mmCIF file of C-alpha atoms and ligand atoms in Angstrom:
data_model
loop_
_atom_site.group_PDB
_atom_site.id
_atom_site.type_symbol
_atom_site.label_atom_id
_atom_site.label_comp_id
_atom_site.label_asym_id
_atom_site.label_seq_id
_atom_site.Cartn_x
_atom_site.Cartn_y
_atom_site.Cartn_z
ATOM 1 C CA UNK A 106 -104.345 -51.402 91.334
ATOM 2 C CA UNK A 107 -104.016 -47.646 90.306
ATOM 3 C CA UNK A 108 -105.185 -45.225 93.256
ATOM 4 C CA UNK A 109 -107.188 -43.077 90.626
ATOM 5 C CA UNK A 110 -109.235 -46.247 89.736
ATOM 6 C CA UNK A 111 -109.748 -47.154 93.417
ATOM 7 C CA UNK A 112 -111.079 -43.769 94.112
ATOM 8 C CA UNK A 113 -113.250 -43.665 91.033
ATOM 9 C CA UNK A 114 -114.898 -46.784 92.058
ATOM 10 C CA UNK A 115 -115.219 -45.937 95.667
ATOM 11 C CA UNK A 116 -117.088 -42.836 94.571
ATOM 12 C CA UNK A 117 -119.373 -44.691 92.091
ATOM 13 C CA UNK A 118 -120.115 -47.351 94.732
ATOM 14 C CA UNK A 119 -120.721 -44.809 97.669
ATOM 15 C CA UNK A 120 -124.589 -44.811 97.283
ATOM 16 C CA UNK A 121 -126.797 -47.972 96.197
ATOM 17 C CA UNK A 122 -126.581 -48.828 92.320
ATOM 18 C CA UNK A 123 -128.556 -51.057 90.079
ATOM 19 C CA UNK A 124 -125.524 -53.188 88.668
ATOM 20 C CA UNK A 125 -125.527 -55.625 85.771
ATOM 21 C CA UNK A 126 -122.481 -57.744 85.660
ATOM 22 C CA UNK A 127 -121.637 -59.199 82.307
ATOM 23 C CA UNK A 128 -119.087 -62.042 81.414
ATOM 24 C CA UNK A 129 -118.162 -62.783 77.799
ATOM 25 C CA UNK A 130 -119.688 -65.178 75.612
ATOM 26 C CA UNK A 131 -119.120 -69.004 76.010
ATOM 27 C CA UNK A 132 -118.137 -67.815 79.513
ATOM 28 C CA UNK A 133 -115.137 -70.006 81.010
ATOM 29 C CA UNK A 134 -114.437 -70.499 84.806
ATOM 30 C CA UNK A 135 -112.456 -67.128 85.256
ATOM 31 C CA UNK A 136 -115.536 -65.179 83.596
ATOM 32 C CA UNK A 137 -118.276 -66.741 85.505
ATOM 33 C CA UNK A 138 -115.958 -66.941 88.561
ATOM 34 C CA UNK A 139 -115.312 -63.100 88.416
ATOM 35 C CA UNK A 140 -119.073 -62.374 87.788
ATOM 36 C CA UNK A 141 -120.262 -64.358 90.593
ATOM 37 C CA UNK A 142 -117.754 -63.264 93.100
ATOM 38 C CA UNK A 143 -118.148 -59.488 92.384
ATOM 39 C CA UNK A 144 -121.884 -60.318 92.552
ATOM 40 C CA UNK A 145 -121.877 -61.476 96.328
ATOM 41 C CA UNK A 146 -119.461 -58.831 97.018
ATOM 42 C CA UNK A 147 -121.352 -55.790 95.675
ATOM 43 C CA UNK A 148 -124.683 -57.516 97.136
ATOM 44 C CA UNK A 149 -123.382 -57.459 100.433
ATOM 45 C CA UNK A 150 -122.280 -53.898 100.334
ATOM 46 C CA UNK A 151 -125.930 -52.893 99.602
ATOM 47 C CA UNK A 152 -126.290 -52.767 95.849
ATOM 48 C CA UNK A 153 -128.892 -54.331 93.637
ATOM 49 C CA UNK A 154 -127.078 -56.808 91.413
ATOM 50 C CA UNK A 155 -127.512 -59.207 88.612
ATOM 51 C CA UNK A 156 -125.295 -61.619 86.455
ATOM 52 C CA UNK A 157 -126.338 -61.733 82.852
ATOM 53 C CA UNK A 158 -124.422 -64.153 80.518
ATOM 54 C CA UNK A 159 -124.839 -63.856 76.702
ATOM 55 C CA UNK A 160 -125.620 -67.391 76.500
ATOM 56 C CA UNK A 161 -125.214 -70.725 78.352
ATOM 57 C CA UNK A 162 -122.156 -72.012 79.945
ATOM 58 C CA UNK A 163 -120.807 -75.702 80.614
ATOM 59 C CA UNK A 164 -122.372 -78.039 83.186
ATOM 60 C CA UNK A 165 -118.982 -78.513 84.738
ATOM 61 C CA UNK A 166 -119.039 -74.896 86.216
ATOM 62 C CA UNK A 167 -122.590 -75.111 87.401
ATOM 63 C CA UNK A 168 -121.476 -76.255 90.848
ATOM 64 C CA UNK A 169 -120.357 -72.585 91.567
ATOM 65 C CA UNK A 170 -122.077 -70.857 94.181
ATOM 66 C CA UNK A 171 -124.396 -68.346 92.975
ATOM 67 C CA UNK A 172 -125.125 -69.920 89.613
ATOM 68 C CA UNK A 173 -128.887 -70.555 90.034
ATOM 69 C CA UNK A 174 -129.404 -66.832 90.029
ATOM 70 C CA UNK A 175 -127.739 -66.071 86.789
ATOM 71 C CA UNK A 176 -129.900 -64.971 83.919
ATOM 72 C CA UNK A 177 -129.074 -66.143 80.451
ATOM 73 C CA UNK A 178 -129.613 -63.368 77.801
ATOM 74 C CA UNK A 179 -130.601 -65.863 75.006
ATOM 75 C CA UNK A 180 -133.217 -67.819 77.529
ATOM 76 C CA UNK A 181 -134.515 -65.178 79.864
ATOM 77 C CA UNK A 182 -134.378 -62.278 77.317
ATOM 78 C CA UNK A 183 -137.161 -60.033 78.794
ATOM 79 C CA UNK A 184 -135.648 -60.089 82.245
ATOM 80 C CA UNK A 185 -132.360 -59.454 81.024
ATOM 81 C CA UNK A 186 -133.237 -56.665 78.876
ATOM 82 C CA UNK A 187 -135.237 -55.046 81.561
ATOM 83 C CA UNK A 188 -132.213 -55.298 84.187
ATOM 84 C CA UNK A 189 -129.861 -53.710 81.453
ATOM 85 C CA UNK A 190 -132.409 -50.791 80.856
ATOM 86 C CA UNK A 191 -132.533 -50.203 84.700
ATOM 87 C CA UNK A 192 -128.986 -50.303 85.262
ATOM 88 C CA UNK A 193 -126.981 -47.482 86.552
ATOM 89 C CA UNK A 194 -123.793 -49.492 86.558
ATOM 90 C CA UNK A 195 -122.400 -52.077 84.159
ATOM 91 C CA UNK A 196 -119.533 -54.465 85.117
ATOM 92 C CA UNK A 197 -118.136 -56.201 82.152
ATOM 93 C CA UNK A 198 -115.566 -58.884 83.365
ATOM 94 C CA UNK A 199 -112.921 -60.919 81.199
ATOM 95 C CA UNK A 200 -113.457 -59.233 78.192
ATOM 96 C CA UNK A 201 -112.318 -55.861 76.573
ATOM 97 C CA UNK A 202 -114.568 -55.444 73.621
ATOM 98 C CA UNK A 203 -118.107 -55.373 73.295
ATOM 99 C CA UNK A 204 -118.146 -57.619 70.245
ATOM 100 C CA UNK A 205 -117.488 -60.362 72.848
ATOM 101 C CA UNK A 206 -120.808 -60.476 74.184
ATOM 102 C CA UNK A 207 -122.638 -61.492 70.814
ATOM 103 C CA UNK A 208 -126.244 -60.167 70.228
ATOM 104 C CA UNK A 209 -126.388 -58.747 73.735
ATOM 105 C CA UNK A 210 -124.096 -55.618 72.488
ATOM 106 C CA UNK A 211 -127.202 -54.303 70.773
ATOM 107 C CA UNK A 212 -129.025 -53.667 74.086
ATOM 108 C CA UNK A 213 -125.969 -52.896 76.266
ATOM 109 C CA UNK A 214 -124.531 -50.098 73.847
ATOM 110 C CA UNK A 215 -127.758 -48.207 74.556
ATOM 111 C CA UNK A 216 -127.272 -48.023 77.994
ATOM 112 C CA UNK A 217 -126.639 -44.616 79.764
ATOM 113 C CA UNK A 218 -125.148 -46.617 82.785
ATOM 114 C CA UNK A 219 -121.429 -46.175 83.878
ATOM 115 C CA UNK A 220 -119.320 -48.818 82.545
ATOM 116 C CA UNK A 221 -116.556 -50.513 84.451
ATOM 117 C CA UNK A 222 -114.199 -52.968 82.688
ATOM 118 C CA UNK A 223 -112.441 -55.544 84.764
ATOM 119 C CA UNK A 224 -110.017 -57.437 82.327
ATOM 120 C CA UNK A 225 -106.451 -58.987 81.672
ATOM 121 C CA UNK A 226 -106.482 -59.252 77.937
ATOM 122 C CA UNK A 227 -104.433 -57.287 75.407
ATOM 123 C CA UNK A 228 -105.648 -54.293 73.566
ATOM 124 C CA UNK A 229 -108.758 -52.791 75.566
ATOM 125 C CA UNK A 230 -111.342 -51.014 73.464
ATOM 126 C CA UNK A 231 -112.525 -47.631 75.129
ATOM 127 C CA UNK A 232 -116.208 -48.053 76.202
ATOM 128 C CA UNK A 233 -115.672 -48.132 79.820
ATOM 129 C CA UNK A 234 -115.521 -45.106 82.098
ATOM 130 C CA UNK A 235 -113.524 -46.847 84.709
ATOM 131 C CA UNK A 236 -110.976 -49.258 83.187
ATOM 132 C CA UNK A 237 -109.209 -51.520 85.383
ATOM 133 C CA UNK A 238 -107.448 -53.410 82.751
ATOM 134 C CA UNK A 239 -104.181 -55.274 83.602
ATOM 135 C CA UNK A 240 -102.519 -57.592 81.322
ATOM 136 C CA UNK A 241 -99.881 -58.956 83.841
ATOM 137 C CA UNK A 242 -102.617 -60.649 85.814
ATOM 138 C CA UNK A 243 -103.061 -64.382 85.749
ATOM 139 C CA UNK A 244 -107.022 -63.963 85.548
ATOM 140 C CA UNK A 245 -109.918 -61.592 85.939
ATOM 141 C CA UNK A 246 -110.649 -63.383 89.494
ATOM 142 C CA UNK A 247 -107.255 -62.425 90.665
ATOM 143 C CA UNK A 248 -108.121 -58.776 89.672
ATOM 144 C CA UNK A 249 -111.475 -59.143 91.497
ATOM 145 C CA UNK A 250 -109.583 -60.123 94.651
ATOM 146 C CA UNK A 251 -107.395 -57.181 94.361
ATOM 147 C CA UNK A 252 -110.254 -54.872 93.813
ATOM 148 C CA UNK A 253 -112.230 -56.028 96.687
ATOM 149 C CA UNK A 254 -109.228 -55.698 98.868
ATOM 150 C CA UNK A 255 -108.668 -52.221 97.574
ATOM 151 C CA UNK A 256 -112.160 -51.134 98.343
ATOM 152 C CA UNK A 257 -111.696 -52.525 101.948
ATOM 153 C CA UNK A 258 -113.642 -55.655 101.571
ATOM 154 C CA UNK A 259 -111.189 -58.376 102.525
ATOM 155 C CA UNK A 260 -113.075 -59.124 105.676
ATOM 156 C CA UNK A 261 -116.264 -59.542 103.420
ATOM 157 C CA UNK A 262 -114.786 -62.402 101.494
ATOM 158 C CA UNK A 263 -117.012 -65.342 102.274
ATOM 159 C CA UNK A 264 -116.157 -69.200 101.313
ATOM 160 C CA UNK A 265 -118.491 -68.803 98.458
ATOM 161 C CA UNK A 266 -116.647 -65.746 97.020
ATOM 162 C CA UNK A 267 -113.495 -67.431 97.690
ATOM 163 C CA UNK A 268 -114.679 -70.623 95.779
ATOM 164 C CA UNK A 269 -115.497 -68.403 92.737
ATOM 165 C CA UNK A 270 -112.260 -66.478 92.595
ATOM 166 C CA UNK A 271 -110.221 -69.741 93.100
ATOM 167 C CA UNK A 272 -111.847 -71.496 90.262
ATOM 168 C CA UNK A 273 -111.184 -68.824 87.989
ATOM 169 C CA UNK A 274 -107.597 -68.652 88.986
ATOM 170 C CA UNK A 275 -107.230 -72.237 88.608
ATOM 171 C CA UNK A 276 -109.092 -72.198 85.210
ATOM 172 C CA UNK A 277 -106.927 -69.413 83.698
ATOM 173 C CA UNK A 278 -103.522 -70.716 85.024
ATOM 174 C CA UNK A 279 -104.278 -74.166 84.092
ATOM 175 C CA UNK A 280 -103.954 -75.052 87.902
ATOM 176 C CA UNK A 281 -101.025 -72.642 88.387
ATOM 177 C CA UNK A 282 -98.850 -74.125 85.685
ATOM 178 C CA UNK A 283 -99.259 -71.505 82.867
ATOM 179 C CA UNK A 284 -96.323 -68.547 82.744
ATOM 180 C CA UNK A 285 -99.069 -66.076 83.890
ATOM 181 C CA UNK A 286 -98.871 -67.364 87.309
ATOM 182 C CA UNK A 287 -96.848 -65.275 89.636
ATOM 183 C CA UNK A 288 -95.874 -65.231 93.112
ATOM 184 C CA UNK A 289 -98.758 -62.780 93.769
ATOM 185 C CA UNK A 290 -101.264 -65.309 92.198
ATOM 186 C CA UNK A 291 -100.266 -68.095 94.695
ATOM 187 C CA UNK A 292 -100.494 -65.567 97.521
ATOM 188 C CA UNK A 293 -104.083 -64.606 96.644
ATOM 189 C CA UNK A 294 -104.795 -68.524 96.062
ATOM 190 C CA UNK A 295 -103.483 -69.075 99.406
ATOM 191 C CA UNK A 296 -105.629 -66.248 100.895
ATOM 192 C CA UNK A 297 -108.659 -67.675 99.218
ATOM 193 C CA UNK A 298 -107.792 -71.186 100.540
ATOM 194 C CA UNK A 299 -107.637 -69.559 104.041
ATOM 195 C CA UNK A 300 -110.976 -67.962 103.325
ATOM 196 C CA UNK A 301 -112.445 -71.224 102.667
ATOM 197 C CA UNK A 302 -111.986 -72.116 98.974
ATOM 198 C CA UNK A 303 -112.484 -75.824 98.660
ATOM 199 C CA UNK A 304 -109.240 -76.098 96.570
ATOM 200 C CA UNK A 305 -109.106 -79.870 95.898
ATOM 201 C CA UNK A 306 -112.821 -80.111 94.871
ATOM 202 C CA UNK A 307 -112.444 -77.172 92.599
ATOM 203 C CA UNK A 308 -109.556 -78.817 90.620
ATOM 204 C CA UNK A 309 -111.251 -81.922 90.387
ATOM 205 C CA UNK A 310 -114.700 -80.143 89.195
ATOM 206 C CA UNK A 311 -112.775 -78.242 86.595
ATOM 207 C CA UNK A 312 -109.939 -80.610 85.152
ATOM 208 C CA UNK A 313 -110.734 -83.836 86.411
ATOM 209 C CA UNK A 314 -114.326 -84.634 85.731
ATOM 210 C CA UNK A 315 -115.153 -86.507 82.339
ATOM 211 C CA UNK A 316 -117.813 -88.470 80.676
ATOM 212 C CA UNK A 317 -117.323 -91.437 78.368
ATOM 213 C CA UNK A 318 -118.459 -89.490 75.313
ATOM 214 C CA UNK A 319 -115.877 -86.538 76.150
ATOM 215 C CA UNK A 320 -113.037 -89.036 76.436
ATOM 216 C CA UNK A 321 -114.016 -90.668 73.191
ATOM 217 C CA UNK A 322 -114.232 -87.035 71.636
ATOM 218 C CA UNK A 323 -110.684 -86.335 72.702
ATOM 219 C CA UNK A 324 -109.527 -89.658 71.315
ATOM 220 C CA UNK A 325 -111.089 -88.567 67.965
ATOM 221 C CA UNK A 326 -109.662 -84.911 68.191
ATOM 222 C CA UNK A 327 -106.132 -86.589 69.062
ATOM 223 C CA UNK A 328 -106.422 -88.921 66.061
ATOM 224 C CA UNK A 329 -107.300 -85.941 63.883
ATOM 225 C CA UNK A 330 -104.077 -84.053 64.926
ATOM 226 C CA UNK A 331 -101.904 -82.857 61.932
ATOM 227 C CA UNK A 332 -98.235 -82.388 63.285
ATOM 228 C CA UNK A 333 -96.170 -80.122 61.136
ATOM 229 C CA UNK A 334 -92.529 -80.179 62.740
ATOM 230 C CA UNK A 335 -91.400 -77.926 59.831
ATOM 231 C CA UNK A 336 -93.470 -74.997 61.314
ATOM 232 C CA UNK A 337 -93.250 -76.152 65.003
ATOM 233 C CA UNK A 338 -97.143 -76.314 64.572
ATOM 234 C CA UNK A 339 -99.798 -79.138 65.637
ATOM 235 C CA UNK A 340 -103.500 -78.769 64.693
ATOM 236 C CA UNK A 341 -106.654 -80.267 65.255
ATOM 237 C CA UNK A 342 -109.956 -80.264 63.460
ATOM 238 C CA UNK A 343 -113.301 -81.483 64.749
ATOM 239 C CA UNK A 344 -116.421 -81.198 62.336
ATOM 240 C CA UNK A 345 -119.812 -80.837 63.453
ATOM 241 C CA UNK A 346 -120.602 -84.712 62.518
ATOM 242 C CA UNK A 347 -117.716 -85.738 64.803
ATOM 243 C CA UNK A 348 -119.033 -83.623 67.663
ATOM 244 C CA UNK A 349 -122.572 -84.954 67.225
ATOM 245 C CA UNK A 350 -121.350 -88.588 67.126
ATOM 246 C CA UNK A 351 -119.768 -87.855 70.376
ATOM 247 C CA UNK A 352 -122.820 -86.370 71.890
ATOM 248 C CA UNK A 353 -121.044 -82.979 72.488
ATOM 249 C CA UNK A 354 -121.841 -80.602 75.105
ATOM 250 C CA UNK A 355 -120.723 -77.040 75.749
ATOM 251 C CA UNK A 356 -117.407 -77.352 77.533
ATOM 252 C CA UNK A 357 -116.442 -80.697 76.204
ATOM 253 C CA UNK A 358 -113.636 -79.542 73.995
ATOM 254 C CA UNK A 359 -112.136 -77.443 76.685
ATOM 255 C CA UNK A 360 -108.212 -78.113 76.899
ATOM 256 C CA UNK A 361 -107.865 -80.416 73.874
ATOM 257 C CA UNK A 362 -105.976 -77.454 72.192
ATOM 258 C CA UNK A 363 -103.023 -77.886 74.780
ATOM 259 C CA UNK A 364 -102.187 -81.401 73.654
ATOM 260 C CA UNK A 365 -100.338 -80.401 70.577
ATOM 261 C CA UNK A 366 -97.696 -78.361 72.824
ATOM 262 C CA UNK A 367 -96.925 -81.158 74.850
ATOM 263 C CA UNK A 368 -94.981 -82.610 71.682
ATOM 264 C CA UNK A 369 -91.361 -81.985 71.549
ATOM 265 C CA UNK A 370 -90.479 -79.316 69.233
ATOM 266 C CA UNK A 371 -94.203 -77.879 68.960
ATOM 267 C CA UNK A 372 -94.661 -74.273 70.033
ATOM 268 C CA UNK A 373 -97.908 -73.231 68.199
ATOM 269 C CA UNK A 374 -101.108 -75.412 68.903
ATOM 270 C CA UNK A 375 -104.413 -74.842 67.210
ATOM 271 C CA UNK A 376 -107.929 -76.616 67.464
ATOM 272 C CA UNK A 377 -110.579 -75.716 64.653
ATOM 273 C CA UNK A 378 -114.161 -76.558 65.755
ATOM 274 C CA UNK A 379 -117.157 -76.462 63.345
ATOM 275 C CA UNK A 380 -120.154 -74.781 64.722
ATOM 276 C CA UNK A 381 -123.050 -75.497 62.065
ATOM 277 C CA UNK A 382 -125.697 -73.492 64.124
ATOM 278 C CA UNK A 383 -123.608 -70.222 64.053
ATOM 279 C CA UNK A 384 -122.199 -70.905 60.664
ATOM 280 C CA UNK A 385 -118.666 -70.369 61.844
ATOM 281 C CA UNK A 386 -115.504 -72.440 62.720
ATOM 282 C CA UNK A 387 -114.424 -71.458 66.181
ATOM 283 C CA UNK A 388 -110.650 -71.586 66.680
ATOM 284 C CA UNK A 389 -108.256 -71.742 69.810
ATOM 285 C CA UNK A 390 -104.768 -70.795 69.473
ATOM 286 C CA UNK A 391 -101.923 -71.529 71.883
ATOM 287 C CA UNK A 392 -98.205 -70.887 71.924
ATOM 288 C CA UNK A 393 -95.029 -71.367 73.927
ATOM 289 C CA UNK A 394 -92.361 -68.616 73.831
ATOM 290 C CA UNK A 395 -92.542 -65.563 71.867
ATOM 291 C CA UNK A 396 -94.999 -66.214 69.098
ATOM 292 C CA UNK A 397 -98.131 -63.793 69.936
ATOM 293 C CA UNK A 398 -101.435 -65.826 69.131
ATOM 294 C CA UNK A 399 -103.141 -62.774 70.423
ATOM 295 C CA UNK A 400 -101.802 -60.894 67.183
ATOM 296 C CA UNK A 401 -102.233 -63.748 64.848
ATOM 297 C CA UNK A 402 -105.839 -64.285 65.899
ATOM 298 C CA UNK A 403 -106.465 -60.349 65.847
ATOM 299 C CA UNK A 404 -104.872 -60.258 62.215
ATOM 300 C CA UNK A 405 -106.259 -63.280 60.533
ATOM 301 C CA UNK A 406 -109.384 -64.818 62.545
ATOM 302 C CA UNK A 407 -111.201 -61.674 64.062
ATOM 303 C CA UNK A 408 -110.109 -62.493 67.301
ATOM 304 C CA UNK A 409 -107.625 -61.710 70.243
ATOM 305 C CA UNK A 410 -106.712 -62.992 73.696
ATOM 306 C CA UNK A 411 -103.371 -63.031 75.209
ATOM 307 C CA UNK A 412 -99.721 -63.839 73.859
ATOM 308 C CA UNK A 413 -99.900 -67.453 74.560
ATOM 309 C CA UNK A 414 -103.690 -68.048 74.604
ATOM 310 C CA UNK A 415 -106.150 -66.477 72.045
ATOM 311 C CA UNK A 416 -109.438 -67.388 70.218
ATOM 312 C CA UNK A 417 -110.980 -66.366 66.972
ATOM 313 C CA UNK A 418 -113.296 -67.491 64.124
ATOM 314 C CA UNK A 419 -113.894 -68.278 60.560
ATOM 315 C CA UNK A 420 -116.732 -67.875 58.308
ATOM 316 C CA UNK A 421 -115.358 -70.305 55.601
ATOM 317 C CA UNK A 422 -115.834 -74.007 55.428
ATOM 318 C CA UNK A 423 -113.497 -76.234 57.523
ATOM 319 C CA UNK A 424 -111.468 -77.182 54.468
ATOM 320 C CA UNK A 425 -111.054 -73.450 53.389
ATOM 321 C CA UNK A 426 -110.150 -72.390 56.890
ATOM 322 C CA UNK A 427 -107.422 -74.870 57.349
ATOM 323 C CA UNK A 428 -106.022 -74.335 53.675
ATOM 324 C CA UNK A 429 -105.943 -70.502 54.524
ATOM 325 C CA UNK A 430 -104.329 -71.210 57.941
ATOM 326 C CA UNK A 431 -101.610 -73.371 56.354
ATOM 327 C CA UNK A 432 -100.695 -70.766 53.867
ATOM 328 C CA UNK A 433 -100.326 -68.363 56.892
ATOM 329 C CA UNK A 434 -97.932 -70.853 58.530
ATOM 330 C CA UNK A 435 -95.687 -70.196 55.433
ATOM 331 C CA UNK A 436 -95.673 -66.297 56.121
ATOM 332 C CA UNK A 437 -94.682 -66.834 59.729
ATOM 333 C CA UNK A 438 -92.327 -69.596 59.223
ATOM 334 C CA UNK A 439 -89.252 -67.266 60.493
ATOM 335 C CA UNK A 440 -91.121 -66.449 63.709
ATOM 336 C CA UNK A 441 -92.425 -69.993 64.321
ATOM 337 C CA UNK A 442 -89.073 -71.429 64.465
ATOM 338 C CA UNK A 443 -87.100 -68.712 66.003
HETATM 339 P P1 LIG B 23 -110.332 -70.063 74.410
HETATM 340 O O1 LIG B 23 -109.368 -70.531 73.076
HETATM 341 O O2 LIG B 23 -109.968 -70.828 75.555
HETATM 342 O O3 LIG B 23 -111.670 -70.054 73.963
HETATM 343 O O4 LIG B 23 -109.809 -68.670 74.633
HETATM 344 C C1 LIG B 23 -108.517 -68.272 74.804
HETATM 345 C C2 LIG B 23 -108.339 -66.907 75.265
HETATM 346 O O5 LIG B 23 -108.988 -66.191 74.061
HETATM 347 C C3 LIG B 23 -109.315 -66.342 76.252
HETATM 348 O O6 LIG B 23 -108.780 -65.321 76.937
HETATM 349 C C4 LIG B 23 -110.484 -65.927 75.503
HETATM 350 O O7 LIG B 23 -111.216 -64.909 76.241
HETATM 351 C C5 LIG B 23 -109.917 -65.227 74.305
HETATM 352 N N1 LIG B 23 -110.675 -65.633 73.189
HETATM 353 C C6 LIG B 23 -111.330 -66.495 72.762
HETATM 354 N N2 LIG B 23 -112.026 -66.280 71.569
HETATM 355 C C7 LIG B 23 -111.864 -65.041 71.372
HETATM 356 C C8 LIG B 23 -112.573 -64.253 70.308
HETATM 357 O O8 LIG B 23 -113.264 -64.579 69.350
HETATM 358 N N3 LIG B 23 -112.177 -62.800 70.388
HETATM 359 C C9 LIG B 23 -111.329 -62.308 71.348
HETATM 360 N N4 LIG B 23 -110.972 -60.966 71.224
HETATM 361 N N5 LIG B 23 -110.784 -62.940 72.366
HETATM 362 C C10 LIG B 23 -111.194 -64.483 72.226
HETATM 363 MN MN1 LIG B 24 -109.668 -64.729 81.972
#
């Protein structure tokens, strides 16, 4: 972590602040873990803090310490708006453009608070006064760990904070198997276990807990998979009707997109998921090697992310979205086969 950022943070936090911590919309384990760990740390150092999520998050993350205090902007709007208006400092974690917080942006961008970004995605926007942005990091939780240590808080890390940060690292590294995992990531994880993180339970909670309906939905997704060896690509579609039939709950489709990449010769995997309520098709992109799904998502699907994992959306119908996507494959054939 750069020294000037550490110094700016130390100065900012040298007196008690009203702090709002915001993860991105549809928060995953990294976003929620980072927000909760930071919340515990800032509270223990004398600040008045609150975590506000733009919307709800999956049940499989609700075991995390501190989740019962999280305020949902959609459901507890009055409390959320008041806290944002009274904030002197706003931490945004695990995203880097305010468009990622949905309608909450309308209240947040009016705030005179000092904004601090903690994030590991590419191409950060410049809304934050203090920007701790590092694309080499496995996860925002790993960054929160480095930040706490740089602020002199290593001894303040409790087992609850360790659980939260470990959960985020495990989420974003796919249990330490993605290429974003470094020796440093493992050293941080080791320290978190020493601090009391319940590693086996966390892996189970995040990756190995299922409902029958989710497994059947996975079966449906895999049946729908279209494999295009001529583009090294595999994609899955899930319509709203299919989701409804399988009693879809938030988080149920987490990880489905990765199956495409397990096929020999497939280097680009995509899942298109219809969301009738929002009138969009939500898309997840994954790649292996040099094909940048961040650039692809940014250019064609109003999204972004990392080189090998990104997301985006489409306002067209499923049929039109897939048709458009397939024309793009033609345009990118050389890169996909490189
Ligand atoms: P997922 O496909 O698991 O939802 O997201 C993969 C990565 O892309 C995550 O790091 C996530 O934060 C990012 N991402 C997902 N959807 C969007 C989006 O609509 N816009 C941007 N900028 N990033 C996204
Ligand atoms: Mn992340």
